[in-house]
Coordinates of C-alpha atoms and ligand atoms in Angstrom, one line a residue:
R1 CA 0.0 0.0 -0.1
G2 CA 1.1 3.6 -0.4
G3 CA 0.7 6.8 -2.5
P4 CA -1.5 9.8 -1.4
E5 CA -4.6 7.6 -1.0
N6 CA -2.8 4.7 0.6
L7 CA -4.1 2.2 -2.0
P8 CA -2.6 -1.2 -2.9
I9 CA 0.4 -0.8 -5.2
L10 CA 0.8 -3.6 -7.9
S11 CA 4.1 -5.2 -7.3
Q12 CA 3.7 -8.3 -9.6
H13 CA 1.4 -9.6 -12.2
L14 CA -0.5 -12.9 -12.0
D15 CA 1.7 -14.1 -15.0
S16 CA 5.0 -12.7 -13.8
F17 CA 6.4 -16.1 -13.3
D18 CA 4.7 -18.0 -16.2
N19 CA 7.9 -18.5 -18.2
E20 CA 11.6 -17.6 -18.0
E21 CA 11.3 -14.5 -20.2
K22 CA 8.6 -13.0 -18.0
E23 CA 10.7 -13.7 -14.9
E24 CA 13.7 -12.1 -16.5
L25 CA 11.7 -9.0 -17.4
R26 CA 10.7 -8.3 -13.9
H27 CA 14.2 -6.7 -13.5
R28 CA 13.7 -4.4 -16.6
P29 CA 12.4 -0.9 -16.5
K30 CA 8.5 -0.8 -16.2
L31 CA 6.8 0.6 -19.3
V32 CA 3.1 1.1 -18.9
V33 CA 1.0 1.9 -21.9
L34 CA -2.5 3.3 -21.5
G35 CA -5.0 2.3 -24.2
S36 CA -5.2 -0.5 -26.9
G37 CA -5.9 1.5 -30.0
W38 CA -3.9 2.6 -33.0
G39 CA -1.2 4.5 -31.0
S40 CA -0.6 1.7 -28.5
V41 CA -0.6 -1.1 -30.9
S42 CA 1.8 0.5 -33.4
L43 CA 4.1 1.1 -30.4
L44 CA 3.8 -2.5 -29.1
E45 CA 4.6 -3.8 -32.6
T46 CA 7.6 -1.7 -33.0
L47 CA 9.2 -2.1 -29.5
D48 CA 11.9 -4.8 -29.3
P49 CA 10.9 -7.7 -27.1
N50 CA 12.7 -8.0 -23.8
D51 CA 13.6 -4.4 -23.3
Y52 CA 10.9 -3.5 -20.9
D53 CA 8.5 -5.1 -18.5
V54 CA 5.5 -4.0 -20.5
T55 CA 1.9 -3.5 -19.0
V56 CA -1.0 -2.5 -21.1
I57 CA -4.0 -0.9 -19.3
S58 CA -7.3 -0.5 -21.3
P59 CA -11.0 -1.0 -20.8
T60 CA -11.1 -2.6 -24.1
N61 CA -9.3 -5.9 -24.5
Y62 CA -9.1 -5.7 -28.3
F63 CA -7.6 -3.5 -30.9
L64 CA -10.3 -2.1 -33.3
F65 CA -9.5 -1.4 -37.0
T66 CA -11.6 1.8 -37.0
P67 CA -11.3 2.8 -40.7
M68 CA -13.6 0.0 -41.6
L69 CA -16.0 0.4 -38.7
P70 CA -18.7 2.0 -40.9
S71 CA -18.8 -1.2 -43.1
A72 CA -19.2 -3.4 -40.1
A73 CA -22.1 -1.2 -38.9
V74 CA -24.1 -2.1 -41.9
G75 CA -22.9 -5.6 -42.4
T76 CA -20.6 -5.3 -45.3
L77 CA -17.9 -6.7 -43.1
E78 CA -18.0 -9.0 -40.1
L79 CA -16.9 -7.4 -36.9
K80 CA -14.6 -10.2 -36.0
S81 CA -12.5 -9.2 -39.0
L82 CA -11.8 -5.8 -37.6
V83 CA -10.7 -6.7 -34.1
E84 CA -7.5 -8.3 -32.8
S85 CA -7.2 -9.5 -29.2
I86 CA -4.7 -7.3 -27.3
R87 CA -3.4 -10.3 -25.5
N88 CA -2.2 -11.7 -28.9
I89 CA -0.5 -8.5 -29.6
I90 CA 1.4 -8.2 -26.4
R91 CA 2.6 -11.8 -26.5
R92 CA 5.5 -10.7 -28.7
V93 CA 6.9 -8.5 -26.0
N94 CA 5.9 -10.8 -23.2
G95 CA 3.7 -8.0 -21.8
H96 CA 0.9 -8.0 -19.2
Y97 CA -2.7 -6.8 -19.7
L98 CA -5.1 -5.3 -17.2
E99 CA -8.7 -4.6 -18.3
A100 CA -9.2 -1.3 -16.3
N101 CA -9.5 2.4 -16.6
A102 CA -6.6 4.7 -15.8
E103 CA -8.1 7.6 -13.7
K104 CA -5.2 9.7 -12.6
I105 CA -1.5 10.1 -13.0
L106 CA 0.7 10.9 -10.0
F107 CA 3.7 12.3 -11.7
S108 CA 5.9 12.8 -8.7
E109 CA 5.2 9.3 -7.2
K110 CA 5.3 7.7 -10.7
L111 CA 2.1 6.0 -10.1
I112 CA -1.1 5.5 -12.1
K113 CA -4.3 5.3 -10.2
V114 CA -6.4 2.6 -11.9
S115 CA -10.0 1.6 -11.2
V116 CA -11.9 -1.5 -11.8
K117 CA -15.4 -2.6 -10.7
D118 CA -15.8 -5.8 -8.9
A119 CA -18.8 -8.2 -9.3
E120 CA -21.1 -6.0 -7.1
G121 CA -20.2 -3.0 -9.1
K122 CA -18.1 -1.5 -6.3
N123 CA -15.0 0.5 -7.3
R124 CA -11.7 -1.2 -6.5
P125 CA -8.9 1.4 -7.1
F126 CA -5.2 0.6 -7.0
Y127 CA -1.9 1.9 -8.1
V128 CA 0.4 0.7 -10.9
P129 CA 3.9 2.0 -10.7
Y130 CA 5.9 3.0 -13.9
D131 CA 9.3 4.0 -15.1
K132 CA 8.1 5.1 -18.5
L133 CA 4.5 5.8 -19.3
V134 CA 2.7 6.2 -22.6
V135 CA -0.7 7.8 -22.7
A136 CA -2.6 6.8 -25.8
V137 CA -6.2 7.0 -24.6
G138 CA -7.7 8.5 -27.7
S139 CA -10.7 10.8 -27.8
T140 CA -14.4 10.9 -27.1
S141 CA -17.3 12.2 -29.2
N142 CA -17.9 15.9 -29.3
T143 CA -21.4 16.6 -27.9
H144 CA -21.4 20.4 -28.8
G145 CA -23.7 20.7 -25.8
V146 CA -26.5 19.2 -27.6
Q147 CA -29.4 17.7 -25.6
G148 CA -30.9 14.3 -26.3
L149 CA -27.8 12.5 -27.6
Q150 CA -29.1 9.3 -25.7
Y151 CA -31.6 8.9 -28.6
S152 CA -28.8 8.8 -31.1
H153 CA -26.1 6.3 -31.9
Q154 CA -22.2 6.9 -32.0
L155 CA -19.8 4.9 -33.9
K156 CA -16.6 4.5 -31.9
T157 CA -16.5 1.0 -30.6
A158 CA -17.2 -2.5 -31.8
E159 CA -20.3 -2.6 -29.6
D160 CA -21.6 0.6 -31.4
A161 CA -21.3 -1.1 -34.7
L162 CA -23.2 -4.1 -33.5
T163 CA -25.9 -1.9 -31.9
I164 CA -26.3 0.0 -35.2
R165 CA -26.5 -3.1 -37.3
K166 CA -29.1 -4.6 -35.0
K167 CA -31.1 -1.5 -35.0
I168 CA -31.2 -1.3 -38.9
A169 CA -32.3 -5.0 -39.0
C170 CA -35.0 -4.3 -36.4
N171 CA -36.3 -1.2 -38.1
L172 CA -36.5 -3.1 -41.5
E173 CA -38.5 -5.9 -40.0
R174 CA -40.8 -3.5 -38.1
A175 CA -41.5 -1.7 -41.4
C176 CA -42.7 -4.9 -42.8
L177 CA -45.4 -5.6 -40.2
P178 CA -49.1 -5.1 -41.1
T179 CA -49.6 -3.1 -37.9
T180 CA -47.1 -0.4 -39.0
S181 CA -48.8 2.7 -40.5
D182 CA -47.5 4.4 -43.6
E183 CA -46.2 7.3 -41.5
E184 CA -44.5 5.0 -39.0
R185 CA -42.9 3.1 -41.8
K186 CA -41.4 6.3 -43.4
K187 CA -40.1 7.2 -39.9
L188 CA -38.5 3.8 -39.3
L189 CA -36.8 4.0 -42.7
S190 CA -35.4 7.5 -42.2
F191 CA -31.7 7.5 -41.4
V192 CA -30.4 10.9 -40.1
I193 CA -26.6 11.4 -39.9
C194 CA -25.4 14.4 -37.9
G195 CA -21.8 15.4 -39.1
A196 CA -20.4 15.0 -42.6
G197 CA -16.8 14.1 -41.8
P198 CA -15.4 10.9 -43.2
T199 CA -17.3 8.7 -40.6
G200 CA -20.8 10.2 -41.3
V201 CA -20.2 10.3 -45.0
E202 CA -19.1 6.6 -45.1
V203 CA -22.0 5.4 -43.0
A204 CA -24.4 7.3 -45.3
A205 CA -22.8 5.6 -48.3
E206 CA -22.8 2.3 -46.7
I207 CA -26.4 2.4 -45.8
F208 CA -27.3 3.6 -49.3
D209 CA -25.4 0.7 -50.9
L210 CA -27.0 -1.7 -48.5
L211 CA -30.6 -0.5 -49.3
N212 CA -29.9 -0.5 -53.1
E213 CA -28.0 -3.7 -53.5
D214 CA -29.3 -6.1 -50.9
L215 CA -32.8 -4.9 -49.8
C216 CA -34.4 -5.9 -53.2
R217 CA -33.5 -9.5 -52.3
G218 CA -36.1 -10.6 -49.9
F219 CA -37.8 -7.4 -48.5
P220 CA -41.0 -6.0 -50.0
K221 CA -40.3 -3.6 -52.9
I222 CA -42.3 -0.8 -51.3
L223 CA -39.6 -0.2 -48.7
R224 CA -37.2 1.0 -51.3
Q225 CA -39.4 4.0 -52.1
E226 CA -39.9 4.9 -48.5
I227 CA -36.3 5.0 -47.4
S228 CA -34.6 8.3 -46.9
I229 CA -31.1 9.3 -45.8
H230 CA -30.3 12.7 -44.5
I231 CA -26.9 14.3 -43.7
I232 CA -27.0 17.3 -41.4
Q233 CA -23.8 19.4 -41.7
S234 CA -23.0 22.8 -40.1
R235 CA -20.8 24.0 -42.9
S236 CA -21.6 24.5 -46.6
H237 CA -19.7 21.4 -47.8
I238 CA -19.3 17.8 -46.7
L239 CA -15.8 16.3 -46.1
N240 CA -14.4 19.8 -45.6
T241 CA -11.1 18.6 -44.4
Y242 CA -10.5 17.2 -47.8
D243 CA -9.5 18.8 -51.0
K244 CA -12.2 20.9 -52.6
A245 CA -12.5 18.7 -55.7
I246 CA -13.1 15.7 -53.5
S247 CA -15.7 17.5 -51.4
E248 CA -17.6 18.6 -54.6
Y249 CA -17.4 15.2 -56.1
A250 CA -18.8 13.7 -53.0
M251 CA -21.6 16.2 -52.9
K252 CA -22.6 15.6 -56.5
R253 CA -22.5 12.0 -56.0
F254 CA -24.8 12.1 -53.0
E255 CA -27.2 14.4 -54.9
N256 CA -27.4 11.8 -57.7
D257 CA -28.0 9.1 -55.1
S258 CA -30.9 11.2 -53.7
I259 CA -29.2 11.5 -50.3
D260 CA -30.7 14.5 -48.6
L261 CA -27.8 17.0 -47.8
L262 CA -28.8 19.5 -45.2
T263 CA -25.9 22.0 -45.3
N264 CA -25.4 25.2 -43.2
S265 CA -27.5 23.4 -40.5
R266 CA -26.8 23.3 -36.9
V267 CA -28.5 20.5 -34.7
K268 CA -30.3 22.1 -31.8
E269 CA -31.7 19.1 -30.0
I270 CA -32.4 15.5 -30.5
L271 CA -35.9 14.2 -29.5
P272 CA -36.7 10.5 -29.2
D273 CA -37.7 10.4 -32.8
E274 CA -36.7 13.6 -34.5
V275 CA -33.8 15.9 -34.9
V276 CA -34.4 19.6 -34.5
F277 CA -32.0 21.9 -36.4
D278 CA -31.5 25.5 -37.5
Q279 CA -30.8 26.0 -41.2
K280 CA -29.3 29.1 -42.6
N281 CA -30.8 29.9 -46.1
E282 CA -29.3 31.9 -48.9
K283 CA -30.4 35.2 -47.5
G284 CA -28.6 34.4 -44.2
E285 CA -31.9 33.9 -42.3
I286 CA -32.3 31.1 -39.8
E287 CA -35.1 28.7 -40.1
R288 CA -36.0 26.1 -37.5
K289 CA -36.6 22.6 -39.1
S290 CA -36.9 19.1 -38.0
V291 CA -36.6 15.7 -39.5
P292 CA -38.0 12.4 -38.1
F293 CA -35.8 9.3 -37.8
G294 CA -35.8 5.6 -37.2
L295 CA -32.0 5.7 -36.6
C296 CA -29.8 8.7 -35.9
L297 CA -26.1 8.7 -36.0
W298 CA -24.1 11.3 -34.1
S299 CA -20.5 11.9 -35.6
T300 CA -19.5 15.5 -35.3
G301 CA -15.9 15.2 -34.5
V302 CA -13.8 14.5 -31.4
A303 CA -13.4 15.8 -27.9
Q304 CA -11.0 15.3 -25.1
N305 CA -10.9 12.0 -23.2
P306 CA -11.6 12.4 -19.3
L307 CA -8.1 11.1 -18.4
A308 CA -6.4 13.5 -20.9
Q309 CA -8.5 16.3 -19.3
D310 CA -7.3 15.4 -15.9
I311 CA -3.6 15.3 -17.1
V312 CA -3.9 18.8 -18.6
K313 CA -5.6 20.1 -15.5
S314 CA -3.0 18.7 -13.0
L315 CA -0.1 20.0 -15.0
K316 CA -1.7 23.5 -15.0
S317 CA 0.3 26.2 -16.4
S318 CA 2.7 24.1 -18.4
Q319 CA -0.2 22.9 -20.7
Q320 CA -1.6 25.6 -22.9
N321 CA -3.9 23.7 -25.3
R322 CA -7.5 23.2 -24.3
R323 CA -8.2 20.3 -26.6
A324 CA -5.3 17.9 -26.2
I325 CA -2.2 17.0 -24.1
E326 CA 0.7 19.0 -25.3
T327 CA 3.9 17.3 -25.9
D328 CA 7.3 18.5 -27.2
T329 CA 8.7 17.3 -30.5
Q330 CA 10.1 14.2 -28.8
L331 CA 6.5 13.4 -27.7
R332 CA 7.2 14.0 -24.1
V333 CA 4.3 15.5 -22.1
I334 CA 5.1 19.1 -21.3
G335 CA 5.3 19.8 -17.6
A336 CA 5.8 16.2 -16.5
P337 CA 9.2 15.2 -15.2
L338 CA 11.4 15.1 -18.4
G339 CA 11.3 11.7 -20.2
D340 CA 8.9 10.0 -17.8
V341 CA 5.7 10.4 -19.6
Y342 CA 4.8 10.4 -23.4
A343 CA 1.5 11.0 -25.2
I344 CA 0.6 9.9 -28.6
G345 CA -2.4 9.7 -30.8
D346 CA -5.8 11.6 -30.7
C347 CA -5.3 12.6 -27.1
S348 CA -2.2 14.6 -27.9
T349 CA -0.8 17.5 -29.9
V350 CA 2.8 18.5 -30.6
R351 CA 3.5 22.0 -29.6
T352 CA 5.3 24.2 -32.0
D353 CA 6.5 27.4 -30.2
L354 CA 8.4 29.1 -32.9
A355 CA 7.3 32.5 -31.9
D356 CA 8.8 32.1 -28.3
H357 CA 12.1 31.3 -29.9
T358 CA 12.2 34.1 -32.5
A359 CA 15.1 35.9 -30.8
E360 CA 17.2 32.7 -30.6
Y361 CA 16.5 31.7 -34.2
V362 CA 17.3 35.2 -35.5
R363 CA 20.5 35.2 -33.4
Q364 CA 21.7 31.8 -34.6
Y365 CA 20.7 32.6 -38.2
I366 CA 22.7 35.9 -38.2
H367 CA 25.6 34.1 -36.6
S368 CA 25.6 31.2 -39.0
K369 CA 25.5 33.6 -42.0
H370 CA 28.0 36.2 -40.9
Y371 CA 30.2 35.0 -38.1
S372 CA 30.4 31.1 -38.6
H373 CA 34.2 31.5 -38.5
I374 CA 34.1 32.7 -35.0
Q375 CA 33.5 30.1 -32.3
R376 CA 31.4 31.8 -29.6
H377 CA 28.6 34.0 -30.8
S378 CA 26.5 35.4 -28.0
S379 CA 28.6 38.4 -27.4
I380 CA 28.9 39.6 -31.0
I381 CA 25.3 39.9 -31.7
T382 CA 23.6 41.9 -28.9
D383 CA 20.0 41.8 -27.9
D384 CA 19.8 45.4 -29.4
D385 CA 21.1 44.1 -32.7
I386 CA 18.4 41.5 -32.8
R387 CA 15.6 43.9 -31.9
H388 CA 16.7 46.1 -34.7
V389 CA 17.1 43.6 -37.5
N390 CA 15.4 44.2 -40.8
L391 CA 15.3 41.1 -42.8
S392 CA 14.8 41.0 -46.5
H393 CA 12.5 38.5 -48.3
T394 CA 15.5 36.4 -49.3
E395 CA 16.9 36.5 -45.8
L396 CA 13.5 35.5 -44.4
K397 CA 13.5 32.5 -46.7
E398 CA 16.9 31.5 -45.5
L399 CA 15.7 32.0 -41.9
S400 CA 12.8 29.7 -42.5
S401 CA 14.9 27.0 -43.9
Y402 CA 17.2 27.4 -40.9
I403 CA 14.3 27.1 -38.6
Q404 CA 13.1 24.1 -40.5
C405 CA 16.3 22.2 -39.9
K406 CA 16.2 23.0 -36.2
N407 CA 12.5 22.1 -35.9
P408 CA 11.3 19.5 -38.4
I409 CA 7.9 19.2 -36.9
A410 CA 7.3 22.7 -38.4
T411 CA 8.1 21.7 -42.0
E412 CA 4.4 22.2 -43.2
A413 CA 4.1 25.3 -41.1
L414 CA 7.1 26.9 -42.5
A415 CA 5.7 26.6 -46.0
L416 CA 3.1 28.9 -44.6
M417 CA 5.7 31.4 -43.6
H418 CA 6.4 32.0 -47.3
E419 CA 2.9 32.8 -47.9
F420 CA 2.7 35.2 -44.9
I421 CA 5.7 37.3 -45.7
P422 CA 3.8 39.8 -47.9
K423 CA 1.0 40.0 -45.5
Y424 CA 3.3 41.0 -42.5
D425 CA 5.3 43.4 -44.7
T426 CA 2.6 46.0 -44.3
T427 CA 4.6 48.9 -45.6
N428 CA 5.7 47.0 -48.6
S429 CA 9.4 47.9 -47.8
G430 CA 10.6 44.4 -48.8
H431 CA 11.9 43.9 -45.3
L432 CA 10.4 42.6 -42.0
S433 CA 11.3 44.0 -38.6
F434 CA 11.9 41.7 -35.5
D435 CA 8.4 42.3 -34.2
Q436 CA 6.8 41.5 -37.6
V437 CA 8.8 38.3 -37.9
K438 CA 7.6 37.3 -34.3
A439 CA 4.0 38.1 -35.1
M440 CA 4.2 36.1 -38.3
L441 CA 5.6 33.1 -36.4
K442 CA 2.9 33.4 -33.9
E443 CA 0.3 33.0 -36.7
V444 CA 2.3 30.0 -38.0
D445 CA 2.2 28.4 -34.6
S446 CA -1.6 28.9 -34.3
K447 CA -2.1 27.2 -37.6
V448 CA -0.2 24.0 -36.7
T449 CA -0.6 23.2 -33.1
S450 CA -2.8 20.2 -33.8
L451 CA -2.0 17.2 -35.9
P452 CA -5.0 15.5 -37.4
A453 CA -6.9 13.0 -35.2
T454 CA -6.3 10.1 -37.5
A455 CA -5.2 6.5 -37.3
Q456 CA -2.5 7.5 -39.7
R457 CA -1.0 10.0 -37.1
A458 CA -1.4 7.7 -34.1
H459 CA 0.3 4.9 -36.1
Q460 CA 3.3 7.1 -37.1
Q461 CA 3.7 8.3 -33.4
G462 CA 3.4 4.8 -32.1
K463 CA 6.0 3.5 -34.4
Y464 CA 8.3 6.5 -33.7
L465 CA 8.0 6.0 -29.9
G466 CA 8.4 2.3 -30.0
K467 CA 11.7 2.6 -31.9
K468 CA 12.8 5.3 -29.5
L469 CA 12.0 3.6 -26.3
S470 CA 13.9 0.5 -27.4
K471 CA 16.9 2.7 -28.3
L472 CA 16.7 4.5 -25.0
V473 CA 17.1 1.3 -23.1
K474 CA 20.1 0.1 -25.1
T475 CA 22.1 3.4 -25.5
H476 CA 21.6 4.4 -21.8
I477 CA 24.7 2.6 -20.9
T478 CA 26.9 3.6 -23.9
L479 CA 26.2 7.3 -24.0
S480 CA 28.8 9.4 -22.4
I481 CA 28.0 12.4 -20.3
N482 CA 29.1 14.8 -23.1
D483 CA 26.6 13.5 -25.5
I484 CA 23.8 14.5 -23.3
V485 CA 23.1 18.2 -23.3
D486 CA 21.0 19.4 -20.3
G487 CA 20.2 15.9 -19.3
D488 CA 18.1 15.5 -22.4
I489 CA 18.7 11.9 -23.4
D490 CA 15.9 11.7 -25.9
N491 CA 17.4 14.5 -27.9
A492 CA 20.8 12.9 -27.9
I493 CA 19.6 9.6 -29.4
S494 CA 16.6 10.5 -31.5
K495 CA 15.4 13.0 -34.1
P496 CA 12.3 14.9 -33.2
F497 CA 9.0 13.3 -34.4
K498 CA 8.0 14.2 -38.0
Y499 CA 4.5 13.7 -39.3
T500 CA 4.2 12.6 -42.9
H501 CA 0.8 13.2 -44.5
L502 CA 0.1 10.2 -46.6
G503 CA -3.4 11.3 -47.8
S504 CA -7.0 10.8 -46.7
L505 CA -9.4 8.4 -48.0
A506 CA -13.2 8.0 -47.8
Y507 CA -15.6 5.7 -49.2
I508 CA -18.6 7.1 -50.9
G509 CA -20.9 4.5 -52.4
N510 CA -19.2 1.9 -54.4
S511 CA -16.4 4.2 -55.0
A512 CA -13.8 6.0 -53.0
V513 CA -12.2 9.3 -52.9
L514 CA -8.5 9.6 -52.0
D515 CA -6.8 12.9 -51.2
L516 CA -3.1 12.2 -51.6
P517 CA -0.5 15.0 -51.3
G518 CA -0.2 16.5 -54.7
Y519 CA -3.1 14.8 -56.5
Q520 CA -6.6 13.6 -55.9
I521 CA -8.4 10.6 -57.2
V522 CA -12.2 10.5 -57.2
G523 CA -14.7 7.9 -58.1
G524 CA -14.8 4.6 -59.9
L525 CA -13.7 1.1 -59.3
M526 CA -10.0 2.0 -59.4
A527 CA -10.4 4.3 -56.4
M528 CA -12.4 1.7 -54.5
Y529 CA -9.7 -0.9 -55.2
L530 CA -7.0 1.4 -54.0
W531 CA -9.1 2.3 -50.9
R532 CA -9.4 -1.4 -50.1
S533 CA -5.8 -2.4 -50.8
I534 CA -4.4 0.4 -48.8
Y535 CA -6.2 -0.8 -45.7
F536 CA -5.7 -4.3 -46.6
T537 CA -1.9 -4.0 -46.2
Q538 CA -2.2 -1.9 -43.0
S539 CA -4.4 -4.4 -41.3
V540 CA -2.6 -5.9 -38.4
S541 CA -2.4 -9.6 -38.6
M542 CA -2.5 -12.4 -41.2
R543 CA -5.7 -13.7 -39.5
T544 CA -7.4 -10.3 -40.0
R545 CA -6.2 -10.1 -43.5
V546 CA -7.7 -13.5 -44.4
L547 CA -11.0 -12.7 -42.6
L548 CA -11.3 -9.3 -44.4
F549 CA -10.7 -11.0 -47.8
M550 CA -13.3 -13.7 -47.1
D551 CA -15.8 -10.9 -46.1
W552 CA -15.3 -9.1 -49.4
L553 CA -15.6 -12.4 -51.3
N554 CA -18.6 -13.3 -49.4
R555 CA -20.3 -9.9 -49.9
G556 CA -19.4 -10.0 -53.6
V557 CA -21.1 -13.4 -54.1
F558 CA -23.9 -13.5 -51.6
G559 CA -24.6 -9.9 -50.6
R560 CA -24.5 -8.4 -47.1
D561 CA -25.6 -10.1 -44.1
I562 CA -27.6 -7.5 -42.2
L563 CA -29.9 -9.9 -40.3
S564 CA -27.2 -11.6 -38.2
Ligands
FAD601 P1 -7.8 4.9 -30.1 O1 -7.5 4.1 -31.2 O2 -9.2 5.5 -29.9 O3 -7.6 4.1 -28.7 C1 -7.7 4.6 -27.5 C2 -7.7 3.4 -26.5 O4 -7.6 3.9 -25.2 C3 -8.9 2.5 -26.5 O5 -8.4 1.2 -26.5 C4 -9.7 2.9 -25.3 O6 -10.4 1.9 -24.8 C5 -8.5 3.3 -24.3 N1 -8.9 4.1 -23.2 C6 -9.8 5.2 -23.1 N2 -9.8 5.7 -22.0 C7 -8.8 5.1 -21.2 C8 -8.4 5.1 -19.9 N3 -8.9 6.1 -19.0 N4 -7.4 4.2 -19.5 C9 -6.9 3.3 -20.3 N5 -7.3 3.2 -21.5 C10 -8.2 4.1 -22.0 N6 -8.5 7.4 -39.1 C11 -7.8 7.3 -40.3 O7 -6.7 7.7 -40.4 N7 -8.5 6.9 -41.3 C12 -9.8 6.5 -41.3 O8 -10.3 6.0 -42.3 C13 -10.5 6.5 -40.1 N8 -11.8 6.2 -40.0 C14 -12.4 6.1 -38.8 C15 -13.6 5.6 -38.7 C16 -14.3 5.7 -37.5 C17 -15.7 5.1 -37.3 C18 -13.7 6.1 -36.3 C19 -14.4 6.1 -35.0 C20 -12.4 6.7 -36.4 C21 -11.7 6.6 -37.6 N9 -10.4 7.1 -37.7 C22 -9.8 7.0 -39.0 C23 -9.7 7.7 -36.6 C24 -8.8 6.8 -35.9 O9 -9.5 5.7 -35.5 C25 -8.4 7.5 -34.6 O10 -7.6 8.7 -35.0 C26 -7.4 6.6 -33.9 O11 -8.0 5.5 -33.4 C27 -6.6 7.3 -32.8 O12 -5.6 6.3 -32.1 P2 -5.4 6.4 -30.6 O13 -4.4 5.4 -30.3 O14 -5.1 7.8 -30.2 O15 -6.9 6.2 -29.9
MG602 MG1 -4.1 3.8 -28.4
MG603 MG1 -8.4 2.1 -32.4
MG604 MG1 -12.9 6.3 -42.4
MG605 MG1 -4.2 8.7 -28.2

């Protein structure tokens, strides 16, 4: 027992003596990973076995292949093809798993407060100690403060997908009963989707395909005419994080498919069987409207997970972002003891603080340009010199390349700097003053603080951190004191994390849209084929790959299986 609340402290796992490897590992540093999603699993797959005594804590004992969850929700794919047991995944690193919720991190004691419910539903909290902690707890759905969400469905977990699937089947059957009135039937067959990001759009497309391709086999023909699909979106476009061409293609496609797109519309409330929303018309007037539903999906973006909120709150002034845990470019949580705690995936964001370092960057840049032959530089360039610099456009471009090599996370951001130069050169003098440079970097910072909440990003961060953690253990002994500046081992052994955008994809009704850096592909079988093959190769295990393949084959030959 111990810690501030005098709770039991976990000292060994039930399986700590199961085999020789596990016994050996008891003497290794303790690595605790919170969560069993994209970030955690990529990390666990990259980590070398036998470096750490690994413990995964998560309330879900499986990894979920989220990009294909919309397909599972309507029965295009079997759910079992999209999940992988976390116990299978940790076997490679001889890790331990605890099905529990992490509630709080005690940074100075290096303890995690974990809670589980016993058979009577009573809370049984305990502490898990760590040497290194990785927080990868993901995000929750954004409620936008709307009332009545309990009448809608979300699509985040495997259970969600099952519930939606059952509900669709149940509504279709009820629509066929002789006791169901015409009006009731229309309502049962009305699908309302709030939010037109990739998830909302994909679910709409999947439902549309289902109804068109499979409903005619076996269900009364009249159902087809009474079905309606509505998408409520607050902006004027759907898929608005994608390239404009893609967004327009998707809108056109949906219009042809007679999917009802309600743009410029904000959901006000969800009632048991209708969604109330305000729609702005062309004149800018707001009209209150409503649409009845048999099934309503809520997918309007992500919000902060409770543990992440608690972490940000307990690190107070060090954390400046309201939406995610801020890390440095080595993915270490800012404000926690250096190198103890990392955060990856949806729950985190990498801070870029270029503006705060303006003076430093300018000083180093001037030095490297004019005084590189002189060893020490601080005395040559005075603070006054820096405050009075006037950098030409060419010099600014050199400065931006200089910052870029110091701070690779900002690569994308610094492309922005080139665009901003004219904007901040208010007098058209061809030069920017120190204050103008600083203001410009501030705007650049504000544009890049958050990386996208995608599997792609979580996966890249997990891989980066897995590699680094293994390297840390091994080089700890061989590094000499001189290699480590300011006690920063991470910086000595690894480059900062760099996000590579590989493109976005979305499925929109027997075709797909791909937004790859530099070019876009829309529509047709080619896009669909690409969409599938990309995920096919990303999918975690051979077992999953075989299952997914069988599902597609099965669907191609026999149609979907909505009723099971
Ligand atoms: P997650 O994968 O969400 O994992 C979080 C884990 O933490 C879960 O296991 C959870 O149970 C656990 N957890 C939560 N709270 C606690 C706690 N207190 N203690 C311990 N464990 C906890 N991204 C793409 O790039 N492409 C796509 O096509 C795509 N499609 C998507 C479709 C859907 C329907 C959804 C829901 C998401 C989609 N995403 C897609 C987004 C992607 O799934 C997320 O960005 C990704 O899962 C983030 O990974 P993560 O590791 O941060 O969190
Ligand atoms: Mg995770
Ligand atoms: Mg996941
Ligand atoms: Mg998707
Ligand atoms: Mg995360």
